[in-house]
C-alpha cells in the first residue's frame, strides 16, 4: 500500500478523503498484458480499511513491455487514476502497557495445641 496526496471522493452522500492506494495484479498474461485491481481507502486499521473506490486497470502494449519492477506498476496505476504517491504506507501501531504481577508466597504456620487435661 502507498500513501497518496488526499483526494476527495463522494461516498454515500458525503465527501470522504482517500489517503491510501492499494493495488495488486489479478491476472497476468505473459508477454501480453496485466490486469491490476486497485482500491482507494480513507484509512487502514489492521488489515481492514474503508474502501471509497475500487476497480480494475489493464496494462498492455508499451507500458507492459516496460514493466520490470513493482515500482513501475505502482506509478503506472497512480498515473491512470491521476494520483500522486507520497510514500510507503506504514500501518499505525498501538502501544499497550501490560502490568505483570510478581508471584507472592504466603506461609502459614500452625502451632501445635497442647491438651493439658
mmCIF file with all atom_site columns, N, CA and C in Angstrom, residues 1-9 16-23 38-44 50 52-53 74-75 77-79 81-90:
data_model
loop_
_atom_site.group_PDB
_atom_site.id
_atom_site.type_symbol
_atom_site.label_atom_id
_atom_site.label_alt_id
_atom_site.label_comp_id
_atom_site.label_asym_id
_atom_site.label_entity_id
_atom_site.label_seq_id
_atom_site.pdbx_PDB_ins_code
_atom_site.Cartn_x
_atom_site.Cartn_y
_atom_site.Cartn_z
_atom_site.occupancy
_atom_site.B_iso_or_equiv
_atom_site.pdbx_formal_charge
_atom_site.auth_seq_id
_atom_site.auth_comp_id
_atom_site.auth_asym_id
_atom_site.auth_atom_id
_atom_site.pdbx_PDB_model_num
ATOM 1   N N  . UNK A 1 1  ? 0.839   -1.165 0.000   1.00 0.00 ? 1  UNK A N  1
ATOM 2   C CA . UNK A 1 1  ? 0.000   0.000  0.000   1.00 0.00 ? 1  UNK A CA 1
ATOM 3   C C  . UNK A 1 1  ? 0.885   1.229  0.000   1.00 0.00 ? 1  UNK A C  1
ATOM 4   N N  . UNK A 1 2  ? 0.332   2.296  -0.566  1.00 0.00 ? 2  UNK A N  1
ATOM 5   C CA . UNK A 1 2  ? 1.053   3.566  -0.668  1.00 0.00 ? 2  UNK A CA 1
ATOM 6   C C  . UNK A 1 2  ? 0.159   4.688  -0.160  1.00 0.00 ? 2  UNK A C  1
ATOM 7   N N  . UNK A 1 3  ? 0.785   5.685  0.459   1.00 0.00 ? 3  UNK A N  1
ATOM 8   C CA . UNK A 1 3  ? 0.047   6.891  0.798   1.00 0.00 ? 3  UNK A CA 1
ATOM 9   C C  . UNK A 1 3  ? -0.008  7.762  -0.442  1.00 0.00 ? 3  UNK A C  1
ATOM 10  N N  . UNK A 1 4  ? -1.065  8.528  -0.550  1.00 0.00 ? 4  UNK A N  1
ATOM 11  C CA . UNK A 1 4  ? -1.248  9.407  -1.698  1.00 0.00 ? 4  UNK A CA 1
ATOM 12  C C  . UNK A 1 4  ? -1.618  10.804 -1.210  1.00 0.00 ? 4  UNK A C  1
ATOM 13  N N  . UNK A 1 5  ? -1.450  11.795 -2.095  1.00 0.00 ? 5  UNK A N  1
ATOM 14  C CA . UNK A 1 5  ? -1.976  13.112 -1.774  1.00 0.00 ? 5  UNK A CA 1
ATOM 15  C C  . UNK A 1 5  ? -3.479  12.948 -1.642  1.00 0.00 ? 5  UNK A C  1
ATOM 16  N N  . UNK A 1 6  ? -4.069  13.494 -0.594  1.00 0.00 ? 6  UNK A N  1
ATOM 17  C CA . UNK A 1 6  ? -5.506  13.301 -0.368  1.00 0.00 ? 6  UNK A CA 1
ATOM 18  C C  . UNK A 1 6  ? -6.341  13.763 -1.565  1.00 0.00 ? 6  UNK A C  1
ATOM 19  N N  . UNK A 1 7  ? -7.343  12.966 -1.896  1.00 0.00 ? 7  UNK A N  1
ATOM 20  C CA . UNK A 1 7  ? -8.302  13.358 -2.926  1.00 0.00 ? 7  UNK A CA 1
ATOM 21  C C  . UNK A 1 7  ? -9.698  13.150 -2.378  1.00 0.00 ? 7  UNK A C  1
ATOM 22  N N  . UNK A 1 8  ? -10.614 13.987 -2.795  1.00 0.00 ? 8  UNK A N  1
ATOM 23  C CA . UNK A 1 8  ? -11.994 13.911 -2.326  1.00 0.00 ? 8  UNK A CA 1
ATOM 24  C C  . UNK A 1 8  ? -12.778 12.932 -3.182  1.00 0.00 ? 8  UNK A C  1
ATOM 25  N N  . UNK A 1 9  ? -13.565 12.094 -2.506  1.00 0.00 ? 9  UNK A N  1
ATOM 26  C CA . UNK A 1 9  ? -14.412 11.111 -3.183  1.00 0.00 ? 9  UNK A CA 1
ATOM 27  C C  . UNK A 1 9  ? -15.795 11.174 -2.558  1.00 0.00 ? 9  UNK A C  1
ATOM 28  N N  . UNK A 1 16 ? -15.554 12.127 1.261   1.00 0.00 ? 16 UNK A N  1
ATOM 29  C CA . UNK A 1 16 ? -14.510 11.490 2.064   1.00 0.00 ? 16 UNK A CA 1
ATOM 30  C C  . UNK A 1 16 ? -13.162 11.760 1.409   1.00 0.00 ? 16 UNK A C  1
ATOM 31  N N  . UNK A 1 17 ? -12.093 11.722 2.174   1.00 0.00 ? 17 UNK A N  1
ATOM 32  C CA . UNK A 1 17 ? -10.756 11.876 1.619   1.00 0.00 ? 17 UNK A CA 1
ATOM 33  C C  . UNK A 1 17 ? -10.076 10.532 1.511   1.00 0.00 ? 17 UNK A C  1
ATOM 34  N N  . UNK A 1 18 ? -9.642  10.199 0.304   1.00 0.00 ? 18 UNK A N  1
ATOM 35  C CA . UNK A 1 18 ? -8.843  8.987  0.098   1.00 0.00 ? 18 UNK A CA 1
ATOM 36  C C  . UNK A 1 18 ? -7.396  9.339  0.413   1.00 0.00 ? 18 UNK A C  1
ATOM 37  N N  . UNK A 1 19 ? -6.762  8.488  1.228   1.00 0.00 ? 19 UNK A N  1
ATOM 38  C CA . UNK A 1 19 ? -5.387  8.726  1.675   1.00 0.00 ? 19 UNK A CA 1
ATOM 39  C C  . UNK A 1 19 ? -4.442  7.592  1.318   1.00 0.00 ? 19 UNK A C  1
ATOM 40  N N  . UNK A 1 20 ? -5.006  6.426  0.941   1.00 0.00 ? 20 UNK A N  1
ATOM 41  C CA . UNK A 1 20 ? -4.192  5.230  0.733   1.00 0.00 ? 20 UNK A CA 1
ATOM 42  C C  . UNK A 1 20 ? -4.619  4.551  -0.570  1.00 0.00 ? 20 UNK A C  1
ATOM 43  N N  . UNK A 1 21 ? -3.623  4.120  -1.346  1.00 0.00 ? 21 UNK A N  1
ATOM 44  C CA . UNK A 1 21 ? -3.848  3.344  -2.571  1.00 0.00 ? 21 UNK A CA 1
ATOM 45  C C  . UNK A 1 21 ? -3.310  1.939  -2.350  1.00 0.00 ? 21 UNK A C  1
ATOM 46  N N  . UNK A 1 22 ? -4.110  0.951  -2.709  1.00 0.00 ? 22 UNK A N  1
ATOM 47  C CA . UNK A 1 22 ? -3.636  -0.427 -2.715  1.00 0.00 ? 22 UNK A CA 1
ATOM 48  C C  . UNK A 1 22 ? -3.861  -0.972 -4.120  1.00 0.00 ? 22 UNK A C  1
ATOM 49  N N  . UNK A 1 23 ? -2.960  -1.814 -4.583  1.00 0.00 ? 23 UNK A N  1
ATOM 50  C CA . UNK A 1 23 ? -3.128  -2.433 -5.886  1.00 0.00 ? 23 UNK A CA 1
ATOM 51  C C  . UNK A 1 23 ? -2.363  -3.742 -5.922  1.00 0.00 ? 23 UNK A C  1
ATOM 52  N N  . UNK A 1 38 ? -7.329  -2.212 -8.043  1.00 0.00 ? 38 UNK A N  1
ATOM 53  C CA . UNK A 1 38 ? -6.909  -1.077 -7.226  1.00 0.00 ? 38 UNK A CA 1
ATOM 54  C C  . UNK A 1 38 ? -8.038  -0.677 -6.279  1.00 0.00 ? 38 UNK A C  1
ATOM 55  N N  . UNK A 1 39 ? -7.663  -0.118 -5.137  1.00 0.00 ? 39 UNK A N  1
ATOM 56  C CA . UNK A 1 39 ? -8.631  0.376  -4.166  1.00 0.00 ? 39 UNK A CA 1
ATOM 57  C C  . UNK A 1 39 ? -8.106  1.631  -3.512  1.00 0.00 ? 39 UNK A C  1
ATOM 58  N N  . UNK A 1 40 ? -8.995  2.574  -3.260  1.00 0.00 ? 40 UNK A N  1
ATOM 59  C CA . UNK A 1 40 ? -8.660  3.803  -2.534  1.00 0.00 ? 40 UNK A CA 1
ATOM 60  C C  . UNK A 1 40 ? -9.337  3.752  -1.175  1.00 0.00 ? 40 UNK A C  1
ATOM 61  N N  . UNK A 1 41 ? -8.589  4.097  -0.148  1.00 0.00 ? 41 UNK A N  1
ATOM 62  C CA . UNK A 1 41 ? -9.064  3.983  1.226   1.00 0.00 ? 41 UNK A CA 1
ATOM 63  C C  . UNK A 1 41 ? -8.929  5.302  1.970   1.00 0.00 ? 41 UNK A C  1
ATOM 64  N N  . UNK A 1 42 ? -9.856  5.528  2.890   1.00 0.00 ? 42 UNK A N  1
ATOM 65  C CA . UNK A 1 42 ? -9.751  6.698  3.761   1.00 0.00 ? 42 UNK A CA 1
ATOM 66  C C  . UNK A 1 42 ? -8.762  6.411  4.884   1.00 0.00 ? 42 UNK A C  1
ATOM 67  N N  . UNK A 1 43 ? -8.708  5.197  5.320   1.00 0.00 ? 43 UNK A N  1
ATOM 68  C CA . UNK A 1 43 ? -7.767  4.791  6.366   1.00 0.00 ? 43 UNK A CA 1
ATOM 69  C C  . UNK A 1 43 ? -7.695  3.277  6.373   1.00 0.00 ? 43 UNK A C  1
ATOM 70  N N  . UNK A 1 44 ? -6.667  2.772  7.005   1.00 0.00 ? 44 UNK A N  1
ATOM 71  C CA . UNK A 1 44 ? -6.494  1.333  7.150   1.00 0.00 ? 44 UNK A CA 1
ATOM 72  C C  . UNK A 1 44 ? -6.267  1.065  8.634   1.00 0.00 ? 44 UNK A C  1
ATOM 73  N N  . UNK A 1 50 ? -11.576 1.347  5.033   1.00 0.00 ? 50 UNK A N  1
ATOM 74  C CA . UNK A 1 50 ? -12.812 1.837  4.463   1.00 0.00 ? 50 UNK A CA 1
ATOM 75  C C  . UNK A 1 50 ? -12.568 2.078  2.985   1.00 0.00 ? 50 UNK A C  1
ATOM 76  N N  . UNK A 1 52 ? -13.256 3.430  -0.469  1.00 0.00 ? 52 UNK A N  1
ATOM 77  C CA . UNK A 1 52 ? -14.050 4.509  -1.038  1.00 0.00 ? 52 UNK A CA 1
ATOM 78  C C  . UNK A 1 52 ? -14.294 4.311  -2.527  1.00 0.00 ? 52 UNK A C  1
ATOM 79  N N  . UNK A 1 53 ? -13.351 3.669  -3.193  1.00 0.00 ? 53 UNK A N  1
ATOM 80  C CA . UNK A 1 53 ? -13.477 3.424  -4.626  1.00 0.00 ? 53 UNK A CA 1
ATOM 81  C C  . UNK A 1 53 ? -12.564 2.265  -4.983  1.00 0.00 ? 53 UNK A C  1
ATOM 82  N N  . UNK A 1 74 ? 3.211   0.409  -9.663  1.00 0.00 ? 74 UNK A N  1
ATOM 83  C CA . UNK A 1 74 ? 2.579   1.365  -8.743  1.00 0.00 ? 74 UNK A CA 1
ATOM 84  C C  . UNK A 1 74 ? 2.425   2.726  -9.423  1.00 0.00 ? 74 UNK A C  1
ATOM 85  N N  . UNK A 1 75 ? 3.510   3.205  -10.030 1.00 0.00 ? 75 UNK A N  1
ATOM 86  C CA . UNK A 1 75 ? 3.473   4.513  -10.685 1.00 0.00 ? 75 UNK A CA 1
ATOM 87  C C  . UNK A 1 75 ? 2.491   4.521  -11.849 1.00 0.00 ? 75 UNK A C  1
ATOM 88  N N  . UNK A 1 77 ? -0.291  2.626  -12.226 1.00 0.00 ? 77 UNK A N  1
ATOM 89  C CA . UNK A 1 77 ? -1.652  2.638  -11.684 1.00 0.00 ? 77 UNK A CA 1
ATOM 90  C C  . UNK A 1 77 ? -1.999  4.041  -11.186 1.00 0.00 ? 77 UNK A C  1
ATOM 91  N N  . UNK A 1 78 ? -1.081  4.661  -10.436 1.00 0.00 ? 78 UNK A N  1
ATOM 92  C CA . UNK A 1 78 ? -1.328  6.008  -9.913  1.00 0.00 ? 78 UNK A CA 1
ATOM 93  C C  . UNK A 1 78 ? -1.553  6.996  -11.054 1.00 0.00 ? 78 UNK A C  1
ATOM 94  N N  . UNK A 1 79 ? -0.752  6.895  -12.107 1.00 0.00 ? 79 UNK A N  1
ATOM 95  C CA . UNK A 1 79 ? -0.899  7.802  -13.255 1.00 0.00 ? 79 UNK A CA 1
ATOM 96  C C  . UNK A 1 79 ? -2.254  7.608  -13.933 1.00 0.00 ? 79 UNK A C  1
ATOM 97  N N  . UNK A 1 81 ? -4.971  6.754  -12.572 1.00 0.00 ? 81 UNK A N  1
ATOM 98  C CA . UNK A 1 81 ? -6.013  7.273  -11.682 1.00 0.00 ? 81 UNK A CA 1
ATOM 99  C C  . UNK A 1 81 ? -5.806  8.747  -11.342 1.00 0.00 ? 81 UNK A C  1
ATOM 100 N N  . UNK A 1 82 ? -4.755  9.346  -11.920 1.00 0.00 ? 82 UNK A N  1
ATOM 101 C CA . UNK A 1 82 ? -4.414  10.745 -11.667 1.00 0.00 ? 82 UNK A CA 1
ATOM 102 C C  . UNK A 1 82 ? -4.140  11.000 -10.182 1.00 0.00 ? 82 UNK A C  1
ATOM 103 N N  . UNK A 1 83 ? -3.355  10.105 -9.577  1.00 0.00 ? 83 UNK A N  1
ATOM 104 C CA . UNK A 1 83 ? -2.983  10.196 -8.163  1.00 0.00 ? 83 UNK A CA 1
ATOM 105 C C  . UNK A 1 83 ? -1.498  10.489 -8.039  1.00 0.00 ? 83 UNK A C  1
ATOM 106 N N  . UNK A 1 84 ? -1.119  11.062 -6.910  1.00 0.00 ? 84 UNK A N  1
ATOM 107 C CA . UNK A 1 84 ? 0.292   11.290 -6.614  1.00 0.00 ? 84 UNK A CA 1
ATOM 108 C C  . UNK A 1 84 ? 0.659   10.469 -5.386  1.00 0.00 ? 84 UNK A C  1
ATOM 109 N N  . UNK A 1 85 ? 1.569   9.528  -5.561  1.00 0.00 ? 85 UNK A N  1
ATOM 110 C CA . UNK A 1 85 ? 2.044   8.713  -4.435  1.00 0.00 ? 85 UNK A CA 1
ATOM 111 C C  . UNK A 1 85 ? 3.005   9.553  -3.609  1.00 0.00 ? 85 UNK A C  1
ATOM 112 N N  . UNK A 1 86 ? 2.802   9.535  -2.289  1.00 0.00 ? 86 UNK A N  1
ATOM 113 C CA . UNK A 1 86 ? 3.667   10.322 -1.402  1.00 0.00 ? 86 UNK A CA 1
ATOM 114 C C  . UNK A 1 86 ? 4.609   9.454  -0.577  1.00 0.00 ? 86 UNK A C  1
ATOM 115 N N  . UNK A 1 87 ? 4.381   8.150  -0.528  1.00 0.00 ? 87 UNK A N  1
ATOM 116 C CA . UNK A 1 87 ? 5.290   7.298  0.239   1.00 0.00 ? 87 UNK A CA 1
ATOM 117 C C  . UNK A 1 87 ? 4.711   5.928  0.509   1.00 0.00 ? 87 UNK A C  1
ATOM 118 N N  . UNK A 1 88 ? 5.472   5.176  1.276   1.00 0.00 ? 88 UNK A N  1
ATOM 119 C CA . UNK A 1 88 ? 5.054   3.836  1.684   1.00 0.00 ? 88 UNK A CA 1
ATOM 120 C C  . UNK A 1 88 ? 4.037   3.974  2.810   1.00 0.00 ? 88 UNK A C  1
ATOM 121 N N  . UNK A 1 89 ? 3.023   3.149  2.766   1.00 0.00 ? 89 UNK A N  1
ATOM 122 C CA . UNK A 1 89 ? 2.051   3.139  3.846   1.00 0.00 ? 89 UNK A CA 1
ATOM 123 C C  . UNK A 1 89 ? 2.615   2.319  4.997   1.00 0.00 ? 89 UNK A C  1
ATOM 124 N N  . UNK A 1 90 ? 2.590   2.892  6.176   1.00 0.00 ? 90 UNK A N  1
ATOM 125 C CA . UNK A 1 90 ? 3.048   2.193  7.371   1.00 0.00 ? 90 UNK A CA 1
ATOM 126 C C  . UNK A 1 90 ? 1.844   2.037  8.289   1.00 0.00 ? 90 UNK A C  1
#
